[in-house]
XYZ file of C-alpha atoms in Angstrom:
113
model
C 74.304 9.658 94.074
C 76.616 12.133 95.673
C 76.071 15.809 95.808
C 78.967 17.655 94.474
C 79.397 21.239 95.578
C 80.804 23.606 93.081
C 83.551 25.689 94.515
C 83.475 29.315 93.498
C 86.026 30.065 90.886
C 88.426 32.865 91.530
C 88.992 34.781 88.366
C 91.958 37.052 88.183
C 91.228 40.272 86.357
C 94.300 41.886 84.887
C 94.927 45.329 86.387
C 95.688 47.902 83.726
C 99.117 49.418 84.112
C 99.500 53.112 84.453
C 100.600 54.816 81.304
C 103.133 56.921 83.232
C 106.250 55.543 84.836
C 106.246 54.930 88.559
C 108.333 57.997 89.476
C 106.322 60.467 87.415
C 105.790 62.841 90.378
C 109.459 63.684 90.645
C 109.874 65.407 87.272
C 106.716 67.441 87.939
C 108.078 68.498 91.332
C 111.332 69.511 89.676
C 109.423 71.581 87.154
C 107.552 73.369 89.951
C 110.815 74.055 91.782
C 112.341 75.490 88.612
C 109.252 77.616 88.031
C 109.340 78.925 91.621
C 113.027 79.817 91.312
C 112.411 81.585 88.008
C 109.504 83.542 89.512
C 111.634 84.532 92.533
C 114.427 85.778 90.244
C 111.921 87.736 88.185
C 110.339 89.314 91.299
C 113.764 90.382 92.614
C 114.569 91.900 89.253
C 111.274 93.796 89.103
C 111.488 95.109 92.674
C 115.130 96.100 92.358
C 114.648 97.920 89.080
C 111.797 100.076 90.403
C 112.912 103.708 90.716
C 112.991 105.201 94.180
C 110.569 108.085 94.551
C 112.337 111.131 95.882
C 109.323 113.456 95.899
C 106.435 112.683 98.271
C 103.348 114.558 99.428
C 103.231 113.840 103.161
C 100.030 115.655 104.060
C 97.473 118.003 102.537
C 94.874 120.301 104.088
C 92.018 121.636 101.998
C 91.205 125.311 102.474
C 88.090 125.351 100.344
C 87.376 125.203 96.678
C 90.608 124.723 94.660
C 92.869 125.807 97.555
C 95.133 123.679 99.703
C 98.274 123.580 101.804
C 100.616 120.608 101.533
C 103.751 119.324 103.188
C 106.055 118.018 100.471
C 109.257 116.052 101.047
C 112.125 115.904 98.578
C 114.887 113.557 99.709
C 115.498 114.749 103.327
C 114.026 118.256 102.970
C 110.433 119.227 103.754
C 108.527 122.194 102.357
C 105.216 123.839 103.130
C 103.497 124.580 99.822
C 100.290 126.459 99.082
C 98.245 125.957 95.950
C 95.156 127.623 94.521
C 93.779 127.145 91.050
C 96.617 127.152 88.529
C 99.276 128.612 90.855
C 101.514 127.081 93.504
C 103.930 128.811 95.868
C 106.482 127.866 98.486
C 105.313 129.090 101.890
C 108.135 127.796 104.058
C 111.043 125.385 104.268
C 110.440 123.062 107.238
C 113.044 121.841 109.691
C 112.906 118.235 110.833
C 111.654 119.094 114.341
C 109.412 122.023 113.385
C 105.712 121.566 114.009
C 103.205 122.213 111.269
C 101.298 124.879 113.251
C 104.471 126.890 113.934
C 105.490 126.846 110.270
C 101.976 127.811 109.203
C 101.993 130.779 111.617
C 105.416 131.892 110.302
C 104.207 131.670 106.723
C 101.050 133.601 107.612
C 103.152 136.401 109.148
C 105.235 136.680 105.981
C 102.183 136.808 103.724
C 100.220 139.285 105.855
C 102.233 142.416 106.756
């Protein structure tokens, strides 16, 4: 009597195929590129269509309750403005190189005789 060894059987299991085609990443990448380009165009359109602000408040100094002095710029001109409660008045027109303290002293001289 001979002893017969059983060899292990190799069973091939079928691998399921992917439901998507092999180059499925490419169309998705194209879609992302298109989306990025569309977003860039939209951002340029939004930033270009924004109106330029010509009036800016550069600095304010509070003088107490409901009173302040402000430096306001309109285009290339600067103005020293005083405000209290419901009223506002122009104190001085500022030059480009004029210091704030000098303009404030000039305005104070004009207000106080």
